[in-house]
Short mmCIF file of C-alpha atoms in Angstrom, two decimals:
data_model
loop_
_atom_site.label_atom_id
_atom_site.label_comp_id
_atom_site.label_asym_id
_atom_site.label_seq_id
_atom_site.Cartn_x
_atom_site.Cartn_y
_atom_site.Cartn_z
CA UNK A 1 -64.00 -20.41 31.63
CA UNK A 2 -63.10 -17.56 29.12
CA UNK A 3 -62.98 -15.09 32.56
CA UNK A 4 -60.82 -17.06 34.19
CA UNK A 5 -58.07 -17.03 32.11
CA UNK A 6 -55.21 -14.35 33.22
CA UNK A 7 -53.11 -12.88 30.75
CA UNK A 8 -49.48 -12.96 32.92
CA UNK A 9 -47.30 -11.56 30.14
CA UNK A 10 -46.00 -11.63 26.37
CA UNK A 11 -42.82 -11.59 24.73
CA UNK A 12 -41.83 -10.60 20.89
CA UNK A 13 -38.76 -11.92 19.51
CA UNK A 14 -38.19 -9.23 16.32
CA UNK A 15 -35.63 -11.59 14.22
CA UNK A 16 -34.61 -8.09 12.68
CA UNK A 17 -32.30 -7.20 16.27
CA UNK A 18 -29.86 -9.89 15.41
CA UNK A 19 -27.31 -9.70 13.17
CA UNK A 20 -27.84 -12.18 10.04
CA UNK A 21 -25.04 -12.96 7.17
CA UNK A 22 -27.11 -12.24 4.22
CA UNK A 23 -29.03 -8.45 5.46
CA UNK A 24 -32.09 -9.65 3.58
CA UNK A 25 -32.67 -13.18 6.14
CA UNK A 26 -34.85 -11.68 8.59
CA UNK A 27 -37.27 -9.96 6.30
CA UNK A 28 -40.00 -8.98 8.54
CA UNK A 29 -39.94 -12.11 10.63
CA UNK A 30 -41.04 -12.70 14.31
CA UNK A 31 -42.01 -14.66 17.23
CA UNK A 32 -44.77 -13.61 19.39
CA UNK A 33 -45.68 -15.12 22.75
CA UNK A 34 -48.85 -14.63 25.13
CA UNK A 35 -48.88 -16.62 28.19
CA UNK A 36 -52.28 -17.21 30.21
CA UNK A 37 -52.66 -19.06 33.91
CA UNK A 38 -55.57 -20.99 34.21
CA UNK A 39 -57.54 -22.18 37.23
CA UNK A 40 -56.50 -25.79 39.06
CA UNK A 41 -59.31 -27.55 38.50
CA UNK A 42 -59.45 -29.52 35.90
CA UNK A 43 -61.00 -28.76 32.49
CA UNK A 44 -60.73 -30.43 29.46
CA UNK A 45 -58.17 -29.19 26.35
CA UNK A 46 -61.94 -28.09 24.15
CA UNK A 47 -62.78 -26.14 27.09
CA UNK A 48 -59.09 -24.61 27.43
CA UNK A 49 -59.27 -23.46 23.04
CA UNK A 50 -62.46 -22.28 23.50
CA UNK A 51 -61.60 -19.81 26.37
CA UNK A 52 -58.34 -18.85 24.58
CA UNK A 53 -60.63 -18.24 21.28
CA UNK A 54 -62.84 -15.67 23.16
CA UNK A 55 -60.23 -13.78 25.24
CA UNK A 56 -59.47 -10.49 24.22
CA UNK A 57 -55.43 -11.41 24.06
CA UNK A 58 -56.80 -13.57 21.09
CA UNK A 59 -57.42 -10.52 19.48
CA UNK A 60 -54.71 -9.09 17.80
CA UNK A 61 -54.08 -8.75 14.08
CA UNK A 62 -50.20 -9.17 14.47
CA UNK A 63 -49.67 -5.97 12.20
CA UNK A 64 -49.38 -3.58 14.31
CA UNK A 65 -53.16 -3.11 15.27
CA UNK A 66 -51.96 -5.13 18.75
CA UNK A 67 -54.92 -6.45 21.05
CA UNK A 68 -58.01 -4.91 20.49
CA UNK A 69 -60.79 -6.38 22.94
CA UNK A 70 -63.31 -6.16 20.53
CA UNK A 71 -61.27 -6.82 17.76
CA UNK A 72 -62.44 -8.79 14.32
CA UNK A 73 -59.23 -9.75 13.34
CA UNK A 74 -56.88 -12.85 14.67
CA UNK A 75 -53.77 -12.76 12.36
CA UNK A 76 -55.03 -13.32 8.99
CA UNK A 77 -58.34 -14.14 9.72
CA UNK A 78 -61.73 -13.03 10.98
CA UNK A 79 -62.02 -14.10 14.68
CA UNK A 80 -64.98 -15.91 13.69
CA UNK A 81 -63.57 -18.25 11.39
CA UNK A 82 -61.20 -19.12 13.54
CA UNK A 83 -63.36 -22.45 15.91
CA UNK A 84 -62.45 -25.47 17.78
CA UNK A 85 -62.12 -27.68 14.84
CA UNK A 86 -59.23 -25.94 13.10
CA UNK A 87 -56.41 -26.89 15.78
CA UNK A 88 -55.19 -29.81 14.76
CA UNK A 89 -52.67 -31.55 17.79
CA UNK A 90 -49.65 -32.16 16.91
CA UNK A 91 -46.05 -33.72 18.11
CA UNK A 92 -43.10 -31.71 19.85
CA UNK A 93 -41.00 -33.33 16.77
CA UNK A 94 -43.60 -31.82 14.28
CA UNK A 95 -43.84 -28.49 15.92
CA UNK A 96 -40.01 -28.31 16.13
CA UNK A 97 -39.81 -29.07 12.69
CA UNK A 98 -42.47 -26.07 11.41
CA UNK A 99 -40.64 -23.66 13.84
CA UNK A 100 -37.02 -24.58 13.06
CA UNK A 101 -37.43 -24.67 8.87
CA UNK A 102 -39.55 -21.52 8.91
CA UNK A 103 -36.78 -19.78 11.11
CA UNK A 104 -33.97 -21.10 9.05
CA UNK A 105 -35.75 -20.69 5.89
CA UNK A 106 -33.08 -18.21 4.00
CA UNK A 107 -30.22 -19.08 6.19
CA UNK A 108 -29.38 -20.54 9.53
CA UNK A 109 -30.62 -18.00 12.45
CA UNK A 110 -27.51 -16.27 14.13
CA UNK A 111 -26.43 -18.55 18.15
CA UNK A 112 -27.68 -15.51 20.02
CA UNK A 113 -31.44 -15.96 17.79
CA UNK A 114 -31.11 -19.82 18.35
CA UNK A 115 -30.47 -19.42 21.86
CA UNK A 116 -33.42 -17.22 22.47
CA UNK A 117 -35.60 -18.91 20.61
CA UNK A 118 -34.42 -22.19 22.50
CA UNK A 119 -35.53 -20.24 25.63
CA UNK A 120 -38.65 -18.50 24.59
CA UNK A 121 -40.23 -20.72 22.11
CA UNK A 122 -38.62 -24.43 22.10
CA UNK A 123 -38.57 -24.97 25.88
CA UNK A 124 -41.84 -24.34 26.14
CA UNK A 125 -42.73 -26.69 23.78
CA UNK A 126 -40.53 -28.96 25.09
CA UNK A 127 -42.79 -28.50 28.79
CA UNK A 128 -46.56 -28.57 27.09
CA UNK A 129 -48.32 -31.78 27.86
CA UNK A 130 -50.66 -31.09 24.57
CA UNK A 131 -50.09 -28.50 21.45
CA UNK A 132 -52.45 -27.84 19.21
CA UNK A 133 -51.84 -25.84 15.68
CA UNK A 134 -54.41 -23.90 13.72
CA UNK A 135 -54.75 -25.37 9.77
CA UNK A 136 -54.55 -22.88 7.13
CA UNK A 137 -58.53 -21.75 6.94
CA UNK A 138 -58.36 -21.12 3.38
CA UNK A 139 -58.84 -17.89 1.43
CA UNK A 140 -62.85 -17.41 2.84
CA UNK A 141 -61.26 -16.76 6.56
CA UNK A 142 -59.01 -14.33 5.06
CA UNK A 143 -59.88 -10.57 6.57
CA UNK A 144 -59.96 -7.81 4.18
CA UNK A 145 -56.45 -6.93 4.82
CA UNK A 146 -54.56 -10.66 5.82
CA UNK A 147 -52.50 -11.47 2.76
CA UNK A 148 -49.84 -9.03 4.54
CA UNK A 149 -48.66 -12.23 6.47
CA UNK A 150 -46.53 -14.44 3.79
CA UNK A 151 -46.17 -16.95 6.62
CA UNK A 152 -48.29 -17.77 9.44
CA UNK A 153 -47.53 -20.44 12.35
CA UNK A 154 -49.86 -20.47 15.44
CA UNK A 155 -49.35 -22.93 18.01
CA UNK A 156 -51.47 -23.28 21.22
CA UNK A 157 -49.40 -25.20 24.23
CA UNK A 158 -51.16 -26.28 27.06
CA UNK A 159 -48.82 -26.95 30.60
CA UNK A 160 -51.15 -28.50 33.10
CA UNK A 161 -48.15 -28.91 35.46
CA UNK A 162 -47.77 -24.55 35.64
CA UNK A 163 -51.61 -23.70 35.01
CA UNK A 164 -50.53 -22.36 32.14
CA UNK A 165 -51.73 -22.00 27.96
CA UNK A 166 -49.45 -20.35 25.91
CA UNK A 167 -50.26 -19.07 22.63
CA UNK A 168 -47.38 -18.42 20.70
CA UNK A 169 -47.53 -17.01 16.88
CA UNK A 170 -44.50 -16.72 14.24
CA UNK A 171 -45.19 -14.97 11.68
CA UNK A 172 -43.51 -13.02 8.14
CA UNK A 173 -45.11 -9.50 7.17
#
């Protein structure tokens, strides 16, 4: 299955290209999004996480590094520590509530923000049939340079309807 997924394209919200009230808000914050089509046929969600786990798109160190294809590094953590059994699923009402309070953590994000994050990051949610989000893996999963993410939110959404897995990441550095 892991061949068969097609990367069809990404986008990066940088919170820093919108004007905030207070200068310090955005801090280093962002929203990244991959989007991957997936064959018809059916397969099951496991089958779906396991393909996203071993495509190169997965990855990326979100510090700059971007997608290396034989990368170590997913976010924080070492690609290996990063299995099935750490994506918990979850509710659209819980992932909206993550999102939103992490967004609006130091104030409330500017209309323009809200409006693209609406688009980008909330609609989708709002069309997944299943979301999954990966639990904190604790300080062993940690790669030798992760602590320069103070927050980390990934969620993987699943849209059967569009052949389509999304994973999207927000993250502080």
């Amino acid at each position: 299955m892991q061949n068969k997924l097609t990367h069809e394209g990404s986008a990066f919200i940088n919170f820093r290209n919108y004007r905030f009230q207070d200068s310090r808000s955005p801090a280093f914050r962002w929203v990244d999004i991959k989007r991957l089509r997936f064959p018809v046929e059916s397969v099951g969600d496991t089958e779906l996480l396991a393909a996203l786990i071993g495509h190169e798109q997965f990855r990326d160190d979100y510090a700059g590094g971007g997608v290396l294809p034989e990368g170590l590094r997913h976010g924080p953590y070492w690609v290996r520590a990063v299995t099935l059994d750490v994506y918990e699923a979850v509710g659209r009402e819980k992932s909206d509530r993550i999102l939103w309070e992490w967004a609006n953590q130091f104030e409330d994000v500017p209309s323009d923000l809200a409006a693209d994050l609406q688009r980008e990051v909330f609609d989708r949610l709002d069309a997944a049939e299943r979301i999954y989000y990966l639990s904190e893996l604790g300080d062993e999963a940690i790669h030798d340079w992760g602590g320069v993410h103070s927050d980390f939110h990934e969620f993987v959404l699943i849209d059967r309807s569009a052949g389509q897995i999304t994973l999207l990441v927000a993250a502080d550095d």
